[in-house]
Coordinates of C-alpha atoms and ligand atoms in Angstrom, one line a residue:
M1 CA -0.1 0.1 0.0
N2 CA 3.0 2.3 0.7
V3 CA 4.6 1.6 -2.7
M4 CA 1.0 2.4 -4.4
A5 CA 0.7 5.6 -2.4
K6 CA 4.1 6.8 -3.2
R7 CA 3.6 6.1 -6.8
Q8 CA 0.2 7.9 -6.9
L9 CA 1.9 10.9 -5.2
D10 CA 4.7 10.9 -7.7
I11 CA 2.4 10.8 -10.5
D12 CA 0.3 13.6 -9.0
L13 CA 3.4 16.0 -8.5
S14 CA 4.7 15.2 -12.0
L15 CA 1.4 15.7 -13.8
H16 CA 1.2 19.1 -12.2
H17 CA 4.3 20.2 -14.3
A18 CA 3.7 18.0 -17.4
L19 CA 1.8 20.5 -19.6
N20 CA 4.5 23.4 -18.8
R21 CA 7.4 21.1 -19.5
M22 CA 5.6 19.9 -22.9
E23 CA 5.8 16.3 -21.8
F24 CA 2.9 14.9 -23.5
V25 CA 2.2 13.9 -27.1
L26 CA -0.8 12.6 -29.2
H27 CA -0.5 9.2 -31.0
Y28 CA -3.0 8.1 -33.4
Q29 CA -4.5 4.8 -34.2
P30 CA -6.3 4.4 -37.8
Q31 CA -9.9 3.3 -38.1
V32 CA -10.4 1.6 -41.4
D33 CA -13.5 1.0 -43.3
N34 CA -14.7 -2.4 -45.1
F35 CA -12.4 -1.4 -48.2
G36 CA -9.3 -0.9 -46.0
K37 CA -9.4 2.8 -46.3
I38 CA -8.7 5.0 -43.5
I39 CA -11.5 6.9 -42.4
G40 CA -10.4 8.5 -39.1
A41 CA -8.1 8.1 -36.1
E42 CA -8.4 7.9 -32.3
A43 CA -6.3 10.3 -30.5
L44 CA -4.3 8.3 -27.6
L45 CA -2.5 10.4 -25.1
R46 CA 1.4 9.6 -24.2
W47 CA 3.0 10.9 -21.3
H48 CA 7.0 10.8 -21.2
S49 CA 7.5 12.1 -17.9
S50 CA 11.0 13.7 -17.2
V51 CA 11.1 12.2 -13.8
L52 CA 9.0 8.9 -14.3
G53 CA 9.8 8.2 -17.7
N54 CA 6.7 6.6 -19.7
V55 CA 3.5 6.5 -18.0
S56 CA 0.5 4.6 -19.4
P57 CA -2.8 6.6 -19.8
A58 CA -4.5 3.7 -18.1
E59 CA -2.4 4.7 -15.0
F60 CA -2.4 8.5 -15.0
I61 CA -5.9 9.3 -16.6
P62 CA -7.9 8.1 -13.6
Q63 CA -5.3 10.1 -11.4
A64 CA -5.8 13.2 -13.5
E65 CA -9.6 12.7 -13.4
G66 CA -9.4 12.5 -9.5
S67 CA -7.3 15.7 -9.0
G68 CA -8.9 17.8 -11.7
A69 CA -5.7 18.2 -13.8
I70 CA -7.7 16.3 -16.7
L71 CA -9.5 19.5 -17.4
S72 CA -6.3 21.5 -18.7
I73 CA -4.8 18.2 -20.1
G74 CA -7.9 17.4 -21.9
E75 CA -8.2 20.9 -23.3
W76 CA -4.6 20.3 -24.7
V77 CA -5.6 17.1 -26.2
I78 CA -8.6 18.8 -28.1
R79 CA -6.7 21.7 -29.2
T80 CA -3.5 19.6 -30.3
A81 CA -5.8 17.0 -32.2
C82 CA -7.6 19.9 -34.1
L83 CA -4.1 21.4 -35.1
E84 CA -3.0 18.3 -36.3
M85 CA -6.1 17.6 -38.4
R86 CA -5.4 21.2 -39.9
D87 CA -1.9 20.2 -40.7
W88 CA -3.0 17.0 -42.4
L89 CA -5.5 18.9 -44.5
D90 CA -2.9 21.7 -45.3
K91 CA -0.7 19.0 -46.4
G92 CA -3.4 17.5 -48.6
V93 CA -3.0 14.1 -47.0
C94 CA -6.4 13.9 -45.6
A95 CA -10.0 13.9 -46.9
E96 CA -12.5 16.4 -45.7
S97 CA -14.6 13.3 -44.5
C98 CA -11.6 12.2 -42.1
Y99 CA -12.1 12.6 -38.4
I100 CA -10.2 12.4 -35.2
A101 CA -11.7 10.6 -32.4
I102 CA -11.2 12.2 -28.9
N103 CA -11.7 10.6 -25.6
V104 CA -13.6 13.1 -23.2
S105 CA -13.6 12.3 -19.6
P106 CA -16.9 12.9 -17.6
C107 CA -15.6 15.8 -15.6
Q108 CA -14.7 17.6 -18.9
L109 CA -18.4 17.3 -20.2
K110 CA -19.6 18.3 -16.8
Q111 CA -18.0 21.8 -17.2
S112 CA -20.9 24.2 -17.8
D113 CA -19.1 25.6 -20.9
F114 CA -17.8 22.4 -22.5
V115 CA -19.6 22.9 -25.8
E116 CA -18.6 26.6 -26.1
R117 CA -14.9 25.8 -25.4
I118 CA -14.8 22.8 -27.9
T119 CA -16.5 24.9 -30.5
A120 CA -14.3 27.9 -29.9
I121 CA -11.2 25.7 -30.4
V122 CA -12.5 24.1 -33.5
R123 CA -13.4 27.4 -35.1
E124 CA -10.1 29.2 -33.9
V125 CA -8.0 26.2 -35.6
G126 CA -10.3 26.4 -38.7
I127 CA -11.5 22.8 -39.2
H128 CA -15.2 21.6 -39.3
P129 CA -16.8 20.1 -36.2
H130 CA -17.6 16.9 -38.2
Q131 CA -14.1 16.2 -38.3
I132 CA -14.0 15.5 -34.4
D133 CA -15.5 12.5 -32.9
I134 CA -16.1 12.9 -29.2
E135 CA -15.7 9.5 -27.3
L136 CA -17.9 9.2 -24.3
T137 CA -18.0 6.2 -22.0
E138 CA -21.4 4.8 -21.0
G139 CA -20.9 6.1 -17.5
V140 CA -21.2 9.7 -18.6
L141 CA -24.6 9.1 -20.0
M142 CA -25.8 8.0 -16.9
W143 CA -24.9 10.6 -14.3
D144 CA -27.1 13.6 -15.0
T145 CA -29.2 12.7 -18.0
E146 CA -30.8 15.9 -18.6
D147 CA -27.6 18.0 -18.6
A148 CA -25.7 15.4 -20.5
K149 CA -28.5 15.2 -23.0
Q150 CA -28.7 18.9 -23.6
K151 CA -25.2 19.1 -24.3
L152 CA -24.8 16.2 -26.7
F153 CA -27.7 17.7 -28.6
E154 CA -25.9 21.1 -28.6
L155 CA -22.8 19.3 -29.8
K156 CA -24.7 17.4 -32.4
E157 CA -26.1 20.7 -33.6
Q158 CA -22.8 22.2 -34.0
G159 CA -21.8 19.1 -36.3
F160 CA -19.6 17.0 -33.8
R161 CA -19.8 13.1 -34.1
I162 CA -20.7 11.3 -30.9
S163 CA -19.4 7.9 -30.0
V164 CA -19.9 5.6 -27.1
D165 CA -16.6 4.1 -26.1
D166 CA -16.3 0.5 -24.5
F167 CA -19.8 -0.2 -25.3
G168 CA -21.4 -2.9 -23.3
T169 CA -18.9 -2.9 -20.5
G170 CA -20.3 0.0 -18.1
Y171 CA -23.4 0.7 -16.5
S172 CA -25.4 -0.9 -19.3
S173 CA -28.8 0.8 -19.9
L174 CA -30.0 0.7 -23.2
A175 CA -32.5 3.8 -22.4
Y176 CA -29.8 6.3 -23.4
L177 CA -29.5 5.0 -26.9
K178 CA -33.1 6.2 -27.4
H179 CA -32.8 9.6 -25.8
F180 CA -29.2 10.6 -27.0
P181 CA -28.0 11.6 -30.4
I182 CA -25.3 8.8 -30.8
D183 CA -23.4 8.2 -34.1
V184 CA -21.2 5.4 -33.3
L185 CA -21.2 2.4 -30.8
K186 CA -17.5 1.2 -30.3
I187 CA -17.4 -2.5 -29.6
D188 CA -15.0 -3.0 -26.8
R189 CA -12.0 -5.3 -27.3
F190 CA -13.2 -7.2 -24.4
F191 CA -15.6 -8.8 -26.8
V192 CA -13.7 -8.7 -29.9
Q193 CA -10.5 -10.6 -28.5
D194 CA -12.5 -13.8 -28.1
I195 CA -14.2 -14.1 -31.5
G196 CA -13.4 -17.2 -32.8
F197 CA -13.0 -18.8 -29.3
S198 CA -16.1 -17.8 -27.6
H199 CA -19.6 -18.3 -28.9
R200 CA -20.9 -15.8 -26.1
D201 CA -18.5 -13.1 -27.3
E202 CA -19.5 -13.7 -30.8
A203 CA -23.2 -13.6 -30.0
I204 CA -22.5 -10.4 -28.0
S205 CA -20.6 -8.6 -30.8
R206 CA -23.3 -9.7 -33.2
A207 CA -26.0 -8.3 -31.0
I208 CA -24.3 -5.1 -30.7
I209 CA -24.0 -4.7 -34.4
N210 CA -27.7 -5.7 -35.1
L211 CA -28.8 -3.4 -32.4
A212 CA -26.8 -0.5 -34.1
I213 CA -28.1 -1.1 -37.5
S214 CA -31.7 -1.3 -36.4
L215 CA -30.9 2.4 -34.7
G216 CA -29.1 3.6 -37.7
I217 CA -26.0 3.9 -35.6
K218 CA -22.7 3.0 -37.0
T219 CA -20.2 0.4 -35.2
V220 CA -16.4 0.6 -34.9
A221 CA -14.7 -2.7 -33.4
E222 CA -12.0 -1.9 -31.1
G223 CA -8.8 -4.0 -30.4
V224 CA -9.1 -6.0 -33.7
E225 CA -5.9 -8.1 -33.9
T226 CA -6.5 -10.8 -36.6
I227 CA -8.2 -11.4 -40.0
S228 CA -10.8 -13.9 -38.8
Q229 CA -12.0 -11.1 -36.4
V230 CA -12.3 -8.7 -39.1
Q231 CA -14.0 -11.3 -41.4
F232 CA -16.4 -12.3 -38.7
L233 CA -17.3 -8.7 -37.7
Q234 CA -17.5 -7.8 -41.5
S235 CA -20.0 -10.7 -42.3
H236 CA -22.3 -9.4 -39.5
G237 CA -22.3 -5.8 -40.8
C238 CA -19.7 -3.8 -38.8
E239 CA -18.6 -0.8 -40.7
A240 CA -14.9 0.2 -39.1
Y241 CA -12.3 -1.4 -37.3
Q242 CA -9.4 -0.3 -35.1
G243 CA -6.6 -2.4 -33.6
Y244 CA -3.1 -3.7 -34.0
Y245 CA -4.2 -5.9 -37.2
F246 CA -4.4 -2.5 -39.1
S247 CA -2.0 -0.4 -37.0
E248 CA -0.6 0.4 -33.7
P249 CA -1.2 4.1 -32.4
V250 CA 1.7 6.0 -34.3
S251 CA 3.1 9.4 -34.2
A252 CA 1.3 12.4 -35.8
L253 CA 4.1 12.3 -38.7
K254 CA 3.8 8.5 -39.2
M255 CA -0.2 9.0 -39.2
A256 CA 0.3 11.7 -41.9
S257 CA 2.2 9.3 -44.1
L258 CA -0.4 6.4 -43.6
L259 CA -3.2 8.6 -44.7
Q260 CA -1.0 9.6 -47.8
R261 CA -0.5 6.1 -48.6
Ligands
C2E1 P1 -9.4 3.2 -25.1 O1 -10.2 4.7 -25.4 O2 -10.2 1.9 -24.8 O3 -8.1 3.2 -26.1 C1 -7.9 2.0 -26.7 C2 -6.6 1.3 -26.1 O4 -6.4 0.2 -26.6 C3 -5.5 2.2 -26.1 O5 -4.6 2.1 -25.1 C4 -4.9 1.4 -27.4 O6 -3.5 1.4 -27.4 C5 -5.2 -0.1 -27.0 N1 -5.2 -0.9 -28.4 C6 -5.5 -0.4 -29.6 N2 -5.4 -1.4 -30.5 C7 -5.3 -2.5 -29.7 C8 -5.3 -4.2 -30.0 O7 -5.5 -4.5 -31.2 N3 -5.2 -5.0 -29.0 C9 -5.1 -4.4 -27.7 N4 -4.9 -5.5 -26.6 N5 -5.0 -3.1 -27.3 C10 -5.0 -2.2 -28.4 P2 -3.9 3.1 -24.5 O8 -3.3 4.2 -25.5 O9 -3.0 2.7 -23.2 O10 -5.2 3.9 -23.6 C11 -5.8 3.5 -22.5 C12 -6.9 4.3 -22.2 O11 -6.6 5.6 -21.6 C13 -8.0 4.6 -23.3 O12 -8.7 3.3 -23.6 C14 -8.6 5.8 -22.7 O13 -9.7 5.3 -22.0 C15 -7.6 6.5 -21.7 N6 -7.1 7.8 -22.8 C16 -6.1 7.5 -23.6 N7 -6.0 8.9 -24.0 C17 -6.9 9.6 -23.3 C18 -7.1 11.1 -23.6 O14 -6.7 11.8 -24.3 N8 -8.0 11.5 -22.8 C19 -8.9 10.7 -21.7 N9 -10.0 11.2 -21.1 N10 -8.6 9.3 -21.8 C20 -7.6 9.0 -22.5
CA2 CA1 -11.4 5.5 -26.7
CA3 CA1 -12.3 1.9 -25.9

């Protein structure tokens, strides 16, 4: 417990300086359609701390959420992703229809001026809101339904895409699918990884795709590592894929060259 507490304290202290010291970068993981074409990419935060070395987002994001540091870090993520999208457009490597998916934490969405903030950044940088996909987890959609609902409708009205991340792993209530303007369900890699081995996981993946199809929502499968997973998902109507089978998360420069290819 002492070791864990010390590690948490070290992370908190180092996170405090991480933005000023420019220790963050974004990596991008392509999302590919059924023709193998890159249609977008998810921005994934990487932290190289001068004190602690590389720290995984799975470790530092929950802490940044706890301390409130996620608000400034999250805003940096949004701005940086928008700037990099602008750069790819300027270089002519990326289609107007291409998007970057950004992970947005519950506390970011809870800010009363979140919609104004993200809209201002997109406008300032000079990209279109449809080029940004906001990834939210199911938990976000469960807390304050009225507030969340109003914000999602405002975001939708501005033209942003809205995805549900890790679908089916959280506080599952299907009610929010009825009330909220959702564009994409991301099938969690927890279900995808056992396609070919577990009839139950196959049945769940299939059910998510069918549910999405009947609601007119797109599906993106995450954590796709094998061709047989792609074939199974494709045969049941999945529209896009993300995972090591296609590409690991890569630097912005490498992403530009993947887009160009
Ligand atoms: P996530 O949103 O579910 O992101 C997908 C994670 O799966 C990433 O881990 C990615 O590197 C990994 N992954 C991608 N393809 C495969 C695959 O084929 N197989 C396997 N086993 N894993 C794969 P990463 O980058 O370590 O991110 C972990 C989590 O940290 C993310 O999960 C997300 O919840 C959070 N995160 C990352 N960046 C941000 C950010 O900018 N803001 C916020 N709020 N959270 C972030
Ligand atoms: Ca995500
Ligand atoms: Ca996910």
